[in-house]
Backbone as CSV, one residue per row, in Angstrom:
resi,resn,N_x,N_y,N_z,CA_x,CA_y,CA_z,C_x,C_y,C_z
1,MET,39.496,-69.903,32.930,38.301,-70.068,32.992,37.434,-68.663,33.379
2,THR,36.670,-68.834,31.772,36.204,-67.191,32.306,34.720,-67.098,33.088
3,HIS,34.657,-66.306,33.827,32.624,-66.192,34.152,32.306,-64.962,33.591
4,ASN,31.174,-65.113,34.363,29.953,-64.144,33.842,29.658,-63.854,34.841
5,VAL,30.040,-62.353,35.741,30.268,-61.724,36.639,28.074,-62.043,37.492
6,ALA,27.366,-61.503,36.921,25.930,-61.484,36.568,25.660,-63.095,36.902
7,GLU,26.034,-64.169,36.728,25.750,-65.088,37.109,26.519,-65.463,38.493
8,LEU,28.372,-65.654,38.696,28.945,-65.567,39.229,28.472,-64.891,40.600
9,PHE,27.846,-63.871,40.693,27.593,-63.245,41.761,25.803,-62.930,42.400
10,ALA,25.541,-64.041,41.221,24.019,-63.710,41.808,23.498,-64.639,42.742
11,GLY,22.612,-63.862,43.352,21.644,-64.100,44.591,23.007,-64.203,46.216
12,LYS,24.179,-63.545,45.739,25.247,-63.462,47.057,25.656,-62.110,46.732
13,LYS,25.907,-62.093,48.214,26.700,-60.309,48.517,28.258,-60.447,48.528
14,VAL,28.590,-60.081,47.696,30.295,-59.971,47.173,30.904,-58.287,47.676
15,VAL,31.684,-58.895,48.379,32.907,-57.520,48.385,33.847,-57.663,47.186
16,LEU,33.939,-56.703,45.776,34.796,-57.174,45.363,35.590,-55.719,45.288
17,PHE,36.948,-56.209,45.506,37.843,-55.043,44.907,39.118,-55.384,44.164
18,ALA,39.226,-53.866,43.464,40.926,-54.269,42.225,41.939,-53.474,42.931
19,VAL,42.817,-53.699,42.462,44.361,-52.908,42.698,44.974,-52.997,41.200
20,PRO,45.688,-52.270,40.571,46.559,-51.298,39.989,47.450,-52.891,39.268
21,GLY,48.120,-53.491,40.385,48.704,-54.844,39.828,48.809,-55.692,40.870
22,ALA,48.985,-57.097,40.743,49.788,-58.455,41.574,50.766,-57.578,41.957
23,PHE,51.356,-58.012,42.764,52.327,-58.636,43.674,53.721,-56.393,43.445
24,THR,52.216,-56.141,43.700,52.940,-54.020,43.819,53.003,-53.900,45.545
25,PRO,53.995,-53.118,45.327,54.306,-53.097,46.726,52.942,-52.578,47.633
26,THR,51.972,-51.511,47.147,50.849,-51.091,48.342,49.729,-52.758,48.237
27,CYS,49.538,-53.193,47.313,48.457,-53.830,46.545,48.929,-54.909,47.378
28,SER,50.280,-55.735,47.259,50.957,-56.490,48.366,51.130,-56.286,49.824
29,GLU,51.538,-55.854,50.155,51.379,-54.893,51.899,50.616,-54.115,52.736
30,SER,49.285,-54.112,51.923,48.026,-53.994,52.289,46.882,-53.910,51.908
31,HIS,46.441,-53.716,50.465,45.617,-54.148,49.984,44.290,-55.011,50.542
32,LEU,45.761,-56.565,50.151,45.114,-57.709,49.609,45.600,-58.191,51.143
33,PRO,46.204,-58.195,51.570,46.669,-58.632,53.425,45.147,-58.208,54.402
34,GLY,44.640,-57.146,53.830,43.455,-56.471,54.920,41.981,-57.035,54.675
35,TYR,42.312,-57.568,53.293,41.047,-58.340,53.024,41.194,-59.868,53.520
36,VAL,42.379,-60.628,54.066,43.378,-61.563,53.479,42.184,-62.059,55.443
37,VAL,43.469,-60.571,56.102,43.544,-60.731,57.738,41.795,-61.052,57.941
38,LEU,40.453,-60.088,57.325,39.456,-59.887,57.589,38.271,-60.718,57.102
39,ALA,38.873,-61.584,56.437,37.557,-62.351,55.812,36.324,-62.870,56.668
40,ASP,36.813,-63.435,58.157,36.040,-64.471,58.835,35.083,-63.072,59.121
41,GLN,35.620,-61.666,59.420,34.989,-60.465,59.931,33.448,-60.282,58.708
42,PHE,33.804,-60.127,57.730,33.206,-59.985,56.606,32.364,-61.511,56.304
43,GLN,33.199,-62.524,56.371,31.712,-63.502,56.492,30.693,-63.359,57.660
44,ALA,31.193,-62.767,58.597,29.852,-62.842,59.448,28.729,-61.869,58.869
45,LYS,29.345,-60.580,58.271,28.402,-59.343,58.205,27.674,-60.253,57.173
46,GLY,27.306,-61.134,56.614,26.948,-61.384,55.796,28.010,-62.085,53.861
47,ILE,28.735,-61.695,53.602,30.021,-61.524,52.635,29.860,-62.785,52.552
48,ASP,29.058,-63.270,51.297,29.346,-64.602,50.457,30.956,-64.599,49.891
49,ILE,30.988,-63.778,48.660,32.439,-64.147,48.100,33.063,-62.545,48.302
50,ILE,34.336,-62.643,48.760,35.225,-61.638,49.103,36.159,-61.634,47.738
51,ALA,36.203,-61.003,46.851,36.769,-61.482,44.963,38.048,-59.662,44.693
52,CYS,38.922,-60.049,44.586,40.172,-59.198,44.244,40.276,-59.575,42.913
53,VAL,40.402,-58.540,41.556,40.581,-58.597,40.260,41.388,-57.885,40.329
54,SER,42.590,-57.585,39.158,43.149,-57.068,38.853,43.876,-57.197,37.313
55,VAL,44.258,-55.789,36.692,44.507,-56.463,34.739,45.835,-57.142,35.488
56,ASN,46.115,-58.307,35.251,47.277,-59.496,35.484,46.469,-60.597,35.173
57,ASP,47.039,-61.465,34.556,47.059,-62.897,33.417,46.468,-63.933,34.930
58,ALA,45.609,-64.729,35.042,45.295,-65.599,35.750,46.446,-66.431,36.414
59,PHE,47.254,-66.262,35.538,48.820,-67.365,36.463,49.014,-66.465,37.132
60,VAL,49.230,-64.822,37.093,49.497,-64.236,37.941,49.012,-64.185,39.080
61,MET,47.704,-64.077,38.995,46.388,-64.417,40.026,46.437,-65.300,40.476
62,LYS,46.321,-66.371,40.462,47.063,-67.593,41.372,47.646,-67.150,41.992
63,ALA,49.218,-67.010,41.398,50.594,-67.190,41.976,50.426,-66.040,43.061
64,TRP,49.954,-65.056,43.008,49.389,-64.127,43.898,49.017,-64.302,45.078
65,GLY,47.697,-65.114,44.761,47.137,-65.625,45.663,47.370,-66.341,46.644
66,GLN,48.687,-67.641,46.563,48.856,-68.695,47.040,50.095,-67.661,47.428
67,ALA,51.092,-66.797,47.115,51.740,-66.306,48.174,51.426,-65.457,49.487
68,GLN,50.334,-64.912,48.819,49.384,-64.235,49.917,48.656,-64.586,51.134
69,ASN,48.764,-66.336,50.822,47.501,-67.293,51.592,46.448,-66.441,51.785
70,ALA,45.488,-66.165,50.794,44.651,-65.521,50.044,43.762,-66.406,49.928
71,SER,43.501,-68.007,50.264,42.690,-69.377,50.159,41.477,-68.963,50.405
72,GLU,40.251,-68.121,51.452,39.616,-67.749,51.493,38.646,-66.131,50.321
73,LEU,40.163,-66.244,49.465,39.410,-64.914,48.180,39.049,-66.096,46.952
74,MET,38.609,-65.028,46.218,38.609,-65.489,44.493,39.122,-64.650,44.094
75,MET,40.267,-65.185,43.662,41.567,-64.220,42.424,40.541,-63.918,40.938
76,LEU,40.373,-63.291,41.021,39.790,-63.093,39.230,41.164,-62.321,38.378
77,ALA,41.333,-62.626,37.011,41.910,-62.073,36.481,41.554,-61.225,35.117
78,ASP,41.927,-59.826,34.972,41.338,-59.160,33.736,42.450,-58.834,33.009
79,GLY,42.809,-60.001,32.453,43.832,-60.085,31.288,44.210,-58.895,30.547
80,ASP,43.087,-58.707,29.713,42.875,-57.646,28.766,42.241,-56.352,29.405
81,ALA,41.903,-56.381,30.104,40.735,-54.939,31.073,40.138,-54.681,30.450
82,SER,39.105,-56.038,29.881,37.682,-55.704,29.328,36.515,-55.689,30.440
83,PHE,37.407,-55.985,31.534,35.913,-55.920,32.545,35.881,-54.605,33.339
84,THR,37.135,-54.109,33.777,37.945,-52.718,34.208,37.417,-51.621,32.812
85,LYS,37.629,-52.102,31.770,36.852,-50.544,30.866,35.428,-50.679,30.898
86,ALA,34.736,-52.078,31.204,33.362,-51.642,30.637,32.810,-51.234,32.452
87,LEU,33.623,-50.842,33.720,33.006,-50.393,34.641,33.796,-49.368,34.435
88,GLY,34.365,-48.265,33.249,34.962,-47.339,33.846,36.225,-46.771,34.598
89,LEU,37.032,-48.271,35.417,37.579,-47.764,36.327,38.922,-48.075,35.469
90,GLU,38.762,-48.208,34.304,40.585,-48.052,33.993,41.544,-46.980,33.983
91,MET,42.822,-47.047,33.820,43.625,-45.981,34.510,44.870,-46.398,33.144
92,ASP,45.672,-45.379,32.743,46.859,-45.626,31.854,47.926,-45.028,32.937
93,THR,48.714,-46.164,32.447,50.281,-46.127,33.921,50.914,-46.106,33.093
94,ALA,51.014,-45.793,32.115,52.451,-46.002,30.535,53.482,-46.871,31.075
95,GLY,54.706,-46.546,31.655,55.475,-47.306,31.808,55.788,-48.333,32.713
96,PHE,54.491,-48.467,33.988,54.471,-48.925,34.897,53.778,-50.360,34.375
97,GLY,52.553,-50.096,33.209,51.936,-51.397,33.156,51.101,-51.324,32.046
98,GLY,50.488,-50.035,31.237,49.807,-49.968,30.356,48.887,-49.269,31.235
99,VAL,47.290,-49.788,30.503,45.913,-49.859,31.400,46.234,-50.785,32.195
100,ARG,45.428,-50.223,33.161,45.483,-51.132,34.857,44.061,-50.191,34.979
101,SER,43.764,-51.252,36.483,42.550,-50.839,37.059,43.151,-49.751,38.128
102,GLN,41.674,-49.001,38.194,42.357,-48.145,39.715,41.730,-48.680,40.791
103,ARG,42.758,-47.968,41.557,41.593,-48.844,43.276,40.158,-49.196,43.365
104,TYR,39.995,-49.346,43.743,38.274,-49.570,44.301,38.290,-50.273,45.008
105,ALA,37.118,-50.647,45.661,36.362,-51.719,45.994,34.704,-51.255,46.085
106,MET,34.167,-52.225,46.291,32.287,-52.652,45.699,32.023,-53.295,46.300
107,VAL,30.471,-53.373,46.918,29.929,-54.178,47.531,28.345,-54.613,46.769
108,ILE,28.258,-55.644,46.186,27.414,-56.063,44.930,26.435,-57.195,45.952
109,ASP,25.524,-57.270,45.990,24.204,-57.812,46.678,23.225,-58.151,45.528
110,ASN,23.185,-59.279,45.326,22.393,-60.462,44.008,22.928,-59.080,42.213
111,GLY,24.110,-58.975,41.961,23.943,-58.647,41.229,23.597,-56.849,41.460
112,VAL,23.400,-56.651,42.015,22.990,-54.422,42.724,24.537,-54.277,42.886
113,VAL,24.997,-53.338,42.613,25.874,-52.643,42.917,25.522,-51.809,44.698
114,THR,25.405,-51.812,46.032,24.917,-51.489,46.955,25.858,-49.734,47.186
115,GLN,27.501,-50.367,47.171,28.612,-49.804,47.465,29.878,-49.457,46.902
116,LEU,29.968,-48.182,46.196,30.947,-48.011,45.621,32.080,-47.228,45.996
117,ASN,33.850,-47.672,46.038,34.777,-46.554,46.385,35.494,-47.103,45.884
118,VAL,35.413,-45.569,45.314,37.003,-45.358,44.034,38.126,-44.818,44.945
119,GLU,39.447,-44.669,44.845,39.960,-44.017,45.273,40.601,-42.761,44.775
120,ALA,41.262,-41.539,44.797,41.856,-40.775,44.299,42.662,-41.163,44.206
121,PRO,43.339,-40.515,43.114,45.183,-41.298,42.188,46.421,-40.887,43.264
122,LYS,46.641,-42.282,44.242,47.933,-42.481,44.219,47.228,-42.434,45.937
123,SER,46.150,-42.818,46.452,45.562,-42.310,47.780,45.447,-44.138,47.835
124,PHE,44.969,-44.284,49.450,44.969,-45.824,49.238,44.276,-45.816,51.401
125,GLU,42.614,-45.223,50.753,41.943,-45.125,52.179,40.569,-45.877,51.752
126,VAL,39.928,-45.690,51.259,38.502,-45.701,50.970,38.226,-46.937,50.120
127,SER,38.798,-47.943,49.611,38.927,-48.838,49.162,39.179,-50.607,50.470
128,LYS,40.210,-50.085,50.822,41.000,-50.938,52.057,39.712,-51.799,52.956
129,ALA,40.241,-52.637,53.233,38.737,-53.820,54.021,38.652,-53.390,55.337
130,GLU,38.938,-52.405,56.102,38.600,-51.797,57.369,37.918,-50.734,57.119
131,ALA,37.849,-50.090,55.357,36.852,-48.598,55.718,35.239,-49.439,54.979
132,VAL,35.816,-50.489,54.114,34.412,-51.689,53.433,33.520,-52.033,54.507
133,LEU,34.548,-52.756,55.767,33.600,-53.721,56.676,33.035,-52.298,57.137
134,ALA,33.393,-51.379,57.889,33.305,-50.173,58.140,31.970,-50.115,58.185
135,ALA,31.320,-49.658,56.536,30.245,-49.312,56.482,29.003,-50.189,56.020
136,LEU,29.515,-51.395,56.374,28.585,-52.466,56.323,27.526,-53.098,57.655
């Protein structure tokens, strides 16, 4: 299924976070689980959708979401990295997987990005669920 983000997020308050790859260590052990565990607290603060995006195919994102019990989250695949590239948040990981997304989190309010937290290379601080939740 192809989504138009303008339509998907219209009239909603959304937290969208990106990971370099599904099933990878930091993404699977910390990044995604943080949002799964705190989903109810995000909803209590008025967040309508929590979405995770990665440069992976839809089948991988679905399987990863199921493996992580992420039923409260929207798992979005950016198979060709077109969304990631449109944001200018791509990185080349060469042997790891080629073009991937930088790690980031953003808050989108009715289509307007009100907060954007992009991680420094090899960091995991500003895009974690706890940091985004604290800033809401």
